[in-house]
PDB file of C-alpha atoms in Angstrom:
ATOM      1  CA  MET O   1     199.383  54.366 146.036  1.00  0.00           C
ATOM      2  CA  ALA O   2     200.092  55.915 143.062  1.00  0.00           C
ATOM      3  CA  ASP O   3     199.866  59.882 142.577  1.00  0.00           C
ATOM      4  CA  THR O   4     200.359  60.483 146.301  1.00  0.00           C
ATOM      5  CA  ALA O   5     202.448  63.396 148.245  1.00  0.00           C
ATOM      6  CA  LEU O   6     203.476  63.247 152.035  1.00  0.00           C
ATOM      7  CA  VAL O   7     204.211  66.441 153.387  1.00  0.00           C
ATOM      8  CA  LEU O   8     206.025  66.998 156.633  1.00  0.00           C
ATOM      9  CA  GLY O   9     206.472  70.110 158.412  1.00  0.00           C
ATOM     10  CA  ALA O  10     208.746  72.337 160.624  1.00  0.00           C
ATOM     11  CA  GLY O  11     207.689  72.319 164.153  1.00  0.00           C
ATOM     12  CA  GLY O  12     210.855  71.105 166.468  1.00  0.00           C
ATOM     13  CA  VAL O  13     212.271  68.399 168.372  1.00  0.00           C
ATOM     14  CA  THR O  14     208.502  67.801 169.991  1.00  0.00           C
ATOM     15  CA  GLY O  15     206.778  68.309 165.965  1.00  0.00           C
ATOM     16  CA  GLY O  16     208.782  65.432 164.731  1.00  0.00           C
ATOM     17  CA  ALA O  17     207.925  63.213 167.225  1.00  0.00           C
ATOM     18  CA  TRP O  18     204.016  63.912 166.883  1.00  0.00           C
ATOM     19  CA  GLU O  19     204.628  63.461 163.256  1.00  0.00           C
ATOM     20  CA  THR O  20     206.356  59.768 164.104  1.00  0.00           C
ATOM     21  CA  GLY O  21     203.141  59.052 166.564  1.00  0.00           C
ATOM     22  CA  ILE O  22     200.654  60.063 163.726  1.00  0.00           C
ATOM     23  CA  LEU O  23     202.382  58.249 161.061  1.00  0.00           C
ATOM     24  CA  TYR O  24     202.707  54.758 163.332  1.00  0.00           C
ATOM     25  CA  GLY O  25     199.135  54.962 164.430  1.00  0.00           C
ATOM     26  CA  LEU O  26     197.759  55.558 160.779  1.00  0.00           C
ATOM     27  CA  ALA O  27     200.309  52.980 159.688  1.00  0.00           C
ATOM     28  CA  LYS O  28     198.138  50.568 162.533  1.00  0.00           C
ATOM     29  CA  ALA O  29     194.929  51.563 161.223  1.00  0.00           C
ATOM     30  CA  GLY O  30     196.217  50.730 158.018  1.00  0.00           C
ATOM     31  CA  VAL O  31     197.125  53.217 156.052  1.00  0.00           C
ATOM     32  CA  ASP O  32     200.627  53.339 155.240  1.00  0.00           C
ATOM     33  CA  LEU O  33     202.352  56.511 154.181  1.00  0.00           C
ATOM     34  CA  ALA O  34     205.896  55.351 154.205  1.00  0.00           C
ATOM     35  CA  THR O  35     204.208  54.121 150.594  1.00  0.00           C
ATOM     36  CA  ALA O  36     203.856  57.726 149.620  1.00  0.00           C
ATOM     37  CA  ASP O  37     205.529  58.221 145.604  1.00  0.00           C
ATOM     38  CA  LEU O  38     206.800  61.382 147.193  1.00  0.00           C
ATOM     39  CA  ILE O  39     207.526  62.576 151.059  1.00  0.00           C
ATOM     40  CA  ILE O  40     208.672  66.419 151.089  1.00  0.00           C
ATOM     41  CA  GLY O  41     210.442  67.522 154.744  1.00  0.00           C
ATOM     42  CA  SER O  42     211.097  71.110 156.068  1.00  0.00           C
ATOM     43  CA  SER O  43     213.476  71.244 159.192  1.00  0.00           C
ATOM     44  CA  ALA O  44     211.673  68.500 161.883  1.00  0.00           C
ATOM     45  CA  GLY O  45     210.136  66.971 158.823  1.00  0.00           C
ATOM     46  CA  ALA O  46     213.335  66.674 156.825  1.00  0.00           C
ATOM     47  CA  VAL O  47     214.713  64.621 159.374  1.00  0.00           C
ATOM     48  CA  VAL O  48     211.118  61.949 160.090  1.00  0.00           C
ATOM     49  CA  GLY O  49     210.757  61.736 156.294  1.00  0.00           C
ATOM     50  CA  ALA O  50     214.904  61.112 155.620  1.00  0.00           C
ATOM     51  CA  GLN O  51     213.796  58.215 158.783  1.00  0.00           C
ATOM     52  CA  LEU O  52     211.119  57.290 156.803  1.00  0.00           C
ATOM     53  CA  ALA O  53     212.556  56.781 153.296  1.00  0.00           C
ATOM     54  CA  SER O  54     215.312  55.148 154.332  1.00  0.00           C
ATOM     55  CA  GLY O  55     213.037  51.882 154.484  1.00  0.00           C
ATOM     56  CA  LEU O  56     215.881  51.176 156.958  1.00  0.00           C
ATOM     57  CA  LEU O  57     213.377  51.028 159.634  1.00  0.00           C
ATOM     58  CA  GLY O  58     209.529  50.508 159.963  1.00  0.00           C
ATOM     59  CA  LEU O  59     207.176  52.515 161.696  1.00  0.00           C
ATOM     60  CA  PRO O  60     206.865  50.610 164.687  1.00  0.00           C
ATOM     61  CA  GLU O  61     210.485  51.049 165.600  1.00  0.00           C
ATOM     62  CA  LEU O  62     210.734  54.499 164.098  1.00  0.00           C
ATOM     63  CA  TYR O  63     208.178  55.634 166.874  1.00  0.00           C
ATOM     64  CA  GLU O  64     210.034  53.744 169.060  1.00  0.00           C
ATOM     65  CA  LEU O  65     212.631  55.633 169.052  1.00  0.00           C
ATOM     66  CA  GLN O  66     210.815  58.765 169.602  1.00  0.00           C
ATOM     67  CA  LEU O  67     210.346  57.037 173.077  1.00  0.00           C
ATOM     68  CA  ALA O  68     213.651  56.574 174.295  1.00  0.00           C
ATOM     69  CA  ASP O  69     215.660  58.105 176.451  1.00  0.00           C
ATOM     70  CA  PRO O  70     217.126  61.414 174.680  1.00  0.00           C
ATOM     71  CA  GLN O  71     219.786  61.770 176.673  1.00  0.00           C
ATOM     72  CA  GLY O  72     222.518  63.185 175.093  1.00  0.00           C
ATOM     73  CA  MET O  73     220.515  64.828 172.853  1.00  0.00           C
ATOM     74  CA  THR O  74     220.730  69.068 172.279  1.00  0.00           C
ATOM     75  CA  GLY O  75     217.907  71.198 172.675  1.00  0.00           C
ATOM     76  CA  GLY O  76     217.819  74.613 171.659  1.00  0.00           C
ATOM     77  CA  LYS O  77     215.161  77.271 172.952  1.00  0.00           C
ATOM     78  CA  LEU O  78     214.222  80.552 171.305  1.00  0.00           C
ATOM     79  CA  GLY O  79     214.999  83.579 173.946  1.00  0.00           C
ATOM     80  CA  ALA O  80     212.690  86.430 173.992  1.00  0.00           C
ATOM     81  CA  LEU O  81     214.851  88.833 172.121  1.00  0.00           C
ATOM     82  CA  THR O  82     214.972  86.644 169.392  1.00  0.00           C
ATOM     83  CA  PHE O  83     210.635  86.426 169.571  1.00  0.00           C
ATOM     84  CA  LEU O  84     211.306  89.820 169.326  1.00  0.00           C
ATOM     85  CA  ARG O  85     213.897  89.578 166.703  1.00  0.00           C
ATOM     86  CA  TYR O  86     211.512  87.515 164.397  1.00  0.00           C
ATOM     87  CA  ALA O  87     208.254  89.539 165.322  1.00  0.00           C
ATOM     88  CA  GLY O  88     210.144  92.949 163.681  1.00  0.00           C
ATOM     89  CA  ALA O  89     210.977  90.906 160.923  1.00  0.00           C
ATOM     90  CA  VAL O  90     207.474  90.112 160.286  1.00  0.00           C
ATOM     91  CA  LEU O  91     206.318  93.350 160.564  1.00  0.00           C
ATOM     92  CA  SER O  92     208.804  94.547 158.161  1.00  0.00           C
ATOM     93  CA  ALA O  93     208.561  92.027 155.116  1.00  0.00           C
ATOM     94  CA  ARG O  94     206.743  91.782 152.622  1.00  0.00           C
ATOM     95  CA  THR O  95     207.382  88.618 150.945  1.00  0.00           C
ATOM     96  CA  PRO O  96     208.636  85.407 152.282  1.00  0.00           C
ATOM     97  CA  GLU O  97     211.953  85.964 150.661  1.00  0.00           C
ATOM     98  CA  ALA O  98     212.617  89.175 152.133  1.00  0.00           C
ATOM     99  CA  TYR O  99     211.376  87.783 155.525  1.00  0.00           C
ATOM    100  CA  GLY O 100     214.334  84.851 155.288  1.00  0.00           C
ATOM    101  CA  ARG O 101     216.879  87.472 154.226  1.00  0.00           C
ATOM    102  CA  LYS O 102     215.723  89.387 157.075  1.00  0.00           C
ATOM    103  CA  LEU O 103     215.592  85.955 159.802  1.00  0.00           C
ATOM    104  CA  ALA O 104     219.029  85.199 157.797  1.00  0.00           C
ATOM    105  CA  ARG O 105     220.985  88.280 158.998  1.00  0.00           C
ATOM    106  CA  ILE O 106     219.565  87.496 162.375  1.00  0.00           C
ATOM    107  CA  ALA O 107     220.862  83.974 162.347  1.00  0.00           C
ATOM    108  CA  LYS O 108     224.526  85.052 161.385  1.00  0.00           C
ATOM    109  CA  GLY O 109     224.529  87.396 163.436  1.00  0.00           C
ATOM    110  CA  ALA O 110     223.747  85.106 166.874  1.00  0.00           C
ATOM    111  CA  HIS O 111     226.262  83.861 168.780  1.00  0.00           C
ATOM    112  CA  LEU O 112     225.447  80.432 169.922  1.00  0.00           C
ATOM    113  CA  GLY O 113     227.035  78.148 171.908  1.00  0.00           C
ATOM    114  CA  ILE O 114     227.555  75.444 169.363  1.00  0.00           C
ATOM    115  CA  THR O 115     229.658  75.070 165.805  1.00  0.00           C
ATOM    116  CA  ALA O 116     228.146  74.646 162.612  1.00  0.00           C
ATOM    117  CA  GLN O 117     229.794  71.408 162.286  1.00  0.00           C
ATOM    118  CA  GLU O 118     229.011  69.425 165.775  1.00  0.00           C
ATOM    119  CA  ARG O 119     225.463  70.756 164.714  1.00  0.00           C
ATOM    120  CA  ARG O 120     225.906  68.719 161.328  1.00  0.00           C
ATOM    121  CA  THR O 121     227.396  65.539 163.548  1.00  0.00           C
ATOM    122  CA  ALA O 122     224.157  65.664 165.452  1.00  0.00           C
ATOM    123  CA  ILE O 123     221.973  65.518 162.590  1.00  0.00           C
ATOM    124  CA  ALA O 124     224.125  62.759 160.980  1.00  0.00           C
ATOM    125  CA  GLY O 125     223.265  61.488 164.241  1.00  0.00           C
ATOM    126  CA  ARG O 126     219.616  61.691 163.800  1.00  0.00           C
ATOM    127  CA  LEU O 127     219.661  59.853 159.926  1.00  0.00           C
ATOM    128  CA  LEU O 128     219.467  56.199 159.903  1.00  0.00           C
ATOM    129  CA  SER O 129     221.812  56.180 156.900  1.00  0.00           C
ATOM    130  CA  PRO O 130     224.239  59.162 155.086  1.00  0.00           C
ATOM    131  CA  ASP O 131     223.111  57.882 151.764  1.00  0.00           C
ATOM    132  CA  TRP O 132     219.913  59.702 149.867  1.00  0.00           C
ATOM    133  CA  PRO O 133     217.401  57.127 149.849  1.00  0.00           C
ATOM    134  CA  GLY O 134     215.977  55.508 146.442  1.00  0.00           C
ATOM    135  CA  ARG O 135     212.450  56.637 147.061  1.00  0.00           C
ATOM    136  CA  PRO O 136     211.643  60.814 145.696  1.00  0.00           C
ATOM    137  CA  LEU O 137     212.533  62.762 148.779  1.00  0.00           C
ATOM    138  CA  ARG O 138     212.538  66.522 148.562  1.00  0.00           C
ATOM    139  CA  ILE O 139     214.319  68.591 152.327  1.00  0.00           C
ATOM    140  CA  THR O 140     213.715  71.861 151.992  1.00  0.00           C
ATOM    141  CA  ALA O 141     216.207  75.385 153.176  1.00  0.00           C
ATOM    142  CA  VAL O 142     215.568  79.048 152.505  1.00  0.00           C
ATOM    143  CA  ASP O 143     218.929  80.564 150.403  1.00  0.00           C
ATOM    144  CA  ALA O 144     220.327  82.495 153.201  1.00  0.00           C
ATOM    145  CA  ALA O 145     221.252  85.138 150.753  1.00  0.00           C
ATOM    146  CA  THR O 146     218.291  85.082 148.814  1.00  0.00           C
ATOM    147  CA  GLY O 147     215.757  84.566 150.849  1.00  0.00           C
ATOM    148  CA  GLU O 148     214.227  81.660 148.476  1.00  0.00           C
ATOM    149  CA  LEU O 149     212.988  78.434 149.037  1.00  0.00           C
ATOM    150  CA  HIS O 150     214.989  75.548 147.285  1.00  0.00           C
ATOM    151  CA  THR O 151     214.910  72.135 147.787  1.00  0.00           C
ATOM    152  CA  PHE O 152     217.495  69.013 147.705  1.00  0.00           C
ATOM    153  CA  GLY O 153     216.995  65.756 146.378  1.00  0.00           C
ATOM    154  CA  LYS O 154     219.350  62.624 145.959  1.00  0.00           C
ATOM    155  CA  ASP O 155     220.578  64.187 142.188  1.00  0.00           C
ATOM    156  CA  SER O 156     220.976  67.659 144.020  1.00  0.00           C
ATOM    157  CA  GLY O 157     224.726  67.154 144.436  1.00  0.00           C
ATOM    158  CA  VAL O 158     224.560  67.386 148.023  1.00  0.00           C
ATOM    159  CA  PRO O 159     224.721  65.511 150.702  1.00  0.00           C
ATOM    160  CA  LEU O 160     221.475  64.361 152.626  1.00  0.00           C
ATOM    161  CA  VAL O 161     223.129  64.991 155.972  1.00  0.00           C
ATOM    162  CA  ASP O 162     223.869  68.623 154.535  1.00  0.00           C
ATOM    163  CA  ALA O 163     220.545  69.356 153.424  1.00  0.00           C
ATOM    164  CA  VAL O 164     218.737  67.877 156.394  1.00  0.00           C
ATOM    165  CA  THR O 165     221.158  70.384 158.453  1.00  0.00           C
ATOM    166  CA  ALA O 166     220.240  73.600 156.583  1.00  0.00           C
ATOM    167  CA  SER O 167     216.913  72.721 156.762  1.00  0.00           C
ATOM    168  CA  SER O 168     216.758  72.583 160.318  1.00  0.00           C
ATOM    169  CA  ALA O 169     219.186  75.334 160.988  1.00  0.00           C
ATOM    170  CA  VAL O 170     216.621  77.380 163.106  1.00  0.00           C
ATOM    171  CA  PRO O 171     217.136  80.966 163.094  1.00  0.00           C
ATOM    172  CA  ALA O 172     219.294  82.203 166.115  1.00  0.00           C
ATOM    173  CA  VAL O 173     219.274  78.333 167.293  1.00  0.00           C
ATOM    174  CA  TRP O 174     221.621  77.130 164.955  1.00  0.00           C
ATOM    175  CA  PRO O 175     224.077  77.930 163.167  1.00  0.00           C
ATOM    176  CA  VAL O 176     223.111  78.781 159.719  1.00  0.00           C
ATOM    177  CA  ALA O 177     224.248  75.436 157.063  1.00  0.00           C
ATOM    178  CA  THR O 178     227.024  76.282 154.070  1.00  0.00           C
ATOM    179  CA  PHE O 179     228.033  73.948 151.385  1.00  0.00           C
ATOM    180  CA  GLY O 180     228.381  75.043 147.814  1.00  0.00           C
ATOM    181  CA  GLU O 181     229.679  78.046 148.210  1.00  0.00           C
ATOM    182  CA  ARG O 182     226.117  79.133 149.835  1.00  0.00           C
ATOM    183  CA  SER O 183     224.530  79.455 153.041  1.00  0.00           C
ATOM    184  CA  TRP O 184     221.235  78.172 154.238  1.00  0.00           C
ATOM    185  CA  ILE O 185     218.792  78.380 156.471  1.00  0.00           C
ATOM    186  CA  ASP O 186     215.817  76.502 157.952  1.00  0.00           C
ATOM    187  CA  GLY O 187     213.362  75.575 155.179  1.00  0.00           C
ATOM    188  CA  GLY O 188     210.280  76.748 157.753  1.00  0.00           C
ATOM    189  CA  VAL O 189     211.061  79.671 157.389  1.00  0.00           C
ATOM    190  CA  HIS O 190     209.256  80.095 154.029  1.00  0.00           C
ATOM    191  CA  SER O 191     206.438  78.246 155.162  1.00  0.00           C
ATOM    192  CA  PRO O 192     205.279  75.873 158.592  1.00  0.00           C
ATOM    193  CA  ALA O 193     205.020  73.148 155.839  1.00  0.00           C
ATOM    194  CA  ASN O 194     205.706  74.006 151.857  1.00  0.00           C
ATOM    195  CA  ALA O 195     202.824  71.673 150.950  1.00  0.00           C
ATOM    196  CA  HIS O 196     202.904  73.614 147.759  1.00  0.00           C
ATOM    197  CA  LEU O 197     205.548  72.323 146.918  1.00  0.00           C
ATOM    198  CA  ALA O 198     203.024  68.577 146.083  1.00  0.00           C
ATOM    199  CA  ALA O 199     201.306  70.602 143.374  1.00  0.00           C
ATOM    200  CA  GLY O 200     200.733  68.181 140.593  1.00  0.00           C
ATOM    201  CA  TYR O 201     200.368  65.446 142.340  1.00  0.00           C
ATOM    202  CA  GLY O 202     196.275  64.209 142.807  1.00  0.00           C
ATOM    203  CA  ARG O 203     196.505  62.935 146.643  1.00  0.00           C
ATOM    204  CA  VAL O 204     198.353  65.051 149.122  1.00  0.00           C
ATOM    205  CA  VAL O 205     198.675  64.623 153.365  1.00  0.00           C
ATOM    206  CA  VAL O 206     200.300  67.523 154.728  1.00  0.00           C
ATOM    207  CA  ILE O 207     201.312  66.661 158.572  1.00  0.00           C
ATOM    208  CA  ALA O 208     202.023  70.370 160.192  1.00  0.00           C
ATOM    209  CA  PRO O 209     203.070  70.548 163.373  1.00  0.00           C
ATOM    210  CA  THR O 210     202.639  74.376 162.911  1.00  0.00           C
ATOM    211  CA  ALA O 211     199.439  75.064 162.328  1.00  0.00           C
ATOM    212  CA  SER O 212     199.599  78.945 161.785  1.00  0.00           C
ATOM    213  CA  GLY O 213     201.407  81.433 158.968  1.00  0.00           C
ATOM    214  CA  ASN O 214     201.917  84.740 159.445  1.00  0.00           C
ATOM    215  CA  LYS O 215     201.507  88.285 156.972  1.00  0.00           C
ATOM    216  CA  VAL O 216     203.862  86.764 154.845  1.00  0.00           C
ATOM    217  CA  ILE O 217     203.340  82.981 154.878  1.00  0.00           C
ATOM    218  CA  LEU O 218     201.432  81.079 154.234  1.00  0.00           C
ATOM    219  CA  SER O 219     199.760  78.418 156.647  1.00  0.00           C
ATOM    220  CA  PRO O 220     199.436  75.056 155.324  1.00  0.00           C
ATOM    221  CA  ARG O 221     195.905  75.412 155.569  1.00  0.00           C
ATOM    222  CA  SER O 222     196.147  77.994 152.668  1.00  0.00           C
ATOM    223  CA  GLN O 223     198.162  76.457 150.715  1.00  0.00           C
ATOM    224  CA  ALA O 224     196.118  73.243 150.939  1.00  0.00           C
ATOM    225  CA  ALA O 225     193.441  75.039 149.744  1.00  0.00           C
ATOM    226  CA  GLU O 226     195.135  76.495 147.010  1.00  0.00           C
ATOM    227  CA  LEU O 227     196.608  72.395 146.098  1.00  0.00           C
ATOM    228  CA  ALA O 228     192.686  72.038 146.433  1.00  0.00           C
ATOM    229  CA  ALA O 229     191.966  74.622 144.020  1.00  0.00           C
ATOM    230  CA  LYS O 230     193.822  73.010 141.670  1.00  0.00           C
ATOM    231  CA  GLY O 231     192.159  69.335 141.748  1.00  0.00           C
ATOM    232  CA  ALA O 232     194.213  67.525 144.248  1.00  0.00           C
ATOM    233  CA  ARG O 233     192.640  65.415 147.322  1.00  0.00           C
ATOM    234  CA  VAL O 234     194.296  67.215 150.938  1.00  0.00           C
ATOM    235  CA  GLU O 235     194.284  66.316 154.357  1.00  0.00           C
ATOM    236  CA  VAL O 236     195.737  68.365 156.649  1.00  0.00           C
ATOM    237  CA  ILE O 237     196.817  67.429 160.088  1.00  0.00           C
ATOM    238  CA  THR O 238     197.538  69.694 162.691  1.00  0.00           C
ATOM    239  CA  PRO O 239     198.117  69.514 166.534  1.00  0.00           C
ATOM    240  CA  ASP O 240     194.932  68.969 168.436  1.00  0.00           C
ATOM    241  CA  ALA O 241     194.423  70.717 171.951  1.00  0.00           C
ATOM    242  CA  ALA O 242     196.380  67.571 173.456  1.00  0.00           C
ATOM    243  CA  ALA O 243     199.439  67.706 171.268  1.00  0.00           C
ATOM    244  CA  LYS O 244     199.645  71.616 172.381  1.00  0.00           C
ATOM    245  CA  LYS O 245     200.020  70.868 175.657  1.00  0.00           C
ATOM    246  CA  ALA O 246     202.513  67.323 175.609  1.00  0.00           C
ATOM    247  CA  PHE O 247     204.951  70.237 173.360  1.00  0.00           C
ATOM    248  CA  GLY O 248     204.983  72.548 176.114  1.00  0.00           C
ATOM    249  CA  ARG O 249     206.306  75.354 175.623  1.00  0.00           C
ATOM    250  CA  ASN O 250     209.459  74.793 173.772  1.00  0.00           C
ATOM    251  CA  SER O 251     209.612  72.621 171.133  1.00  0.00           C
ATOM    252  CA  LEU O 252     212.981  72.679 170.366  1.00  0.00           C
ATOM    253  CA  ASP O 253     213.334  70.941 174.143  1.00  0.00           C
ATOM    254  CA  PRO O 254     214.270  66.970 173.694  1.00  0.00           C
ATOM    255  CA  GLY O 255     212.219  66.587 177.374  1.00  0.00           C
ATOM    256  CA  ARG O 256     208.951  66.633 175.946  1.00  0.00           C
ATOM    257  CA  ARG O 257     209.881  64.371 172.730  1.00  0.00           C
ATOM    258  CA  ALA O 258     208.192  60.918 174.263  1.00  0.00           C
ATOM    259  CA  ALA O 259     204.709  63.223 175.216  1.00  0.00           C
ATOM    260  CA  ALA O 260     204.082  64.598 172.021  1.00  0.00           C
ATOM    261  CA  ALA O 261     204.861  61.262 169.556  1.00  0.00           C
ATOM    262  CA  ARG O 262     202.308  59.211 172.186  1.00  0.00           C
ATOM    263  CA  ALA O 263     200.217  62.502 171.413  1.00  0.00           C
ATOM    264  CA  GLY O 264     200.439  62.278 167.973  1.00  0.00           C
ATOM    265  CA  LEU O 265     199.305  58.023 168.723  1.00  0.00           C
ATOM    266  CA  ALA O 266     196.486  59.352 170.067  1.00  0.00           C
ATOM    267  CA  GLN O 267     195.287  61.735 167.842  1.00  0.00           C
ATOM    268  CA  SER O 268     195.431  59.708 165.062  1.00  0.00           C
ATOM    269  CA  ALA O 269     192.283  57.739 164.964  1.00  0.00           C
ATOM    270  CA  ALA O 270     190.212  61.392 164.339  1.00  0.00           C
ATOM    271  CA  HIS O 271     192.064  61.563 161.316  1.00  0.00           C
ATOM    272  CA  THR O 272     192.344  57.738 159.524  1.00  0.00           C
ATOM    273  CA  GLU O 273     189.267  57.623 158.221  1.00  0.00           C
ATOM    274  CA  ALA O 274     190.094  60.851 156.401  1.00  0.00           C
ATOM    275  CA  VAL O 275     193.207  60.367 154.946  1.00  0.00           C
ATOM    276  CA  ALA O 276     191.831  56.664 154.035  1.00  0.00           C
ATOM    277  CA  ALA O 277     189.151  58.222 151.877  1.00  0.00           C
ATOM    278  CA  VAL O 278     192.201  60.533 150.193  1.00  0.00           C
ATOM    279  CA  VAL O 279     194.911  58.379 149.639  1.00  0.00           C
ATOM    280  CA  SER O 280     192.193  55.860 148.311  1.00  0.00           C
ATOM    281  CA  SER O 281     190.273  58.085 145.962  1.00  0.00           C
TER     282      SER O 281
END
């Protein structure tokens, strides 16, 4: 599967479970994206990407983990006031960077029931190894001071656990992550998938639990169209109606994880042919 990039987007606990179900279903049908040359993960996709790239468990085992009882797994929720503040940030921002800075200010002012260390420990418990895999993996996060998107990899000097914790730091839900004398928030703040980071790869598969953008951040399909315009073969998978129903209204609810994973597995059949055409071209 030479010259292939796999992009795993943001989407909370349910989104990560759905991504795993999609990946498992594709692999069962003979299209194993675990062999992609590059994996790019944002937020939920960062967790899934790190698990996949580790090679310590296969997709059948990773899928079974999503079906396990999530007892002890901390959930979160975006409250109505936070939604309104997010909306205000969108309306008053003109660029993804400005939007990132505004959400970072919201995040820093939030009073949360979990500490940054507790959140880091929770993320560490979801990873199969604390070490960066030997295979190319890029994890995204947004600089809280500048609003700029950054990527972390094996050569970044940043521990994998810190990179994934930063990428998953949903503003006003989880604490701002701090390392390297800088603060970081969720990589999905810059865009739901950050598929533009796959530029230069001839074959790109984007699995994006969050299908839409807004007036300042591009949707996964918009980014995919830009890649295609430059000559890449691209396939984008976003949740179907059954998956959206399985997610429920709160993507951060661990209780919806198993249903989301099953929905991903069921949906994968509809995309097998198109994904196979992309990665085998």
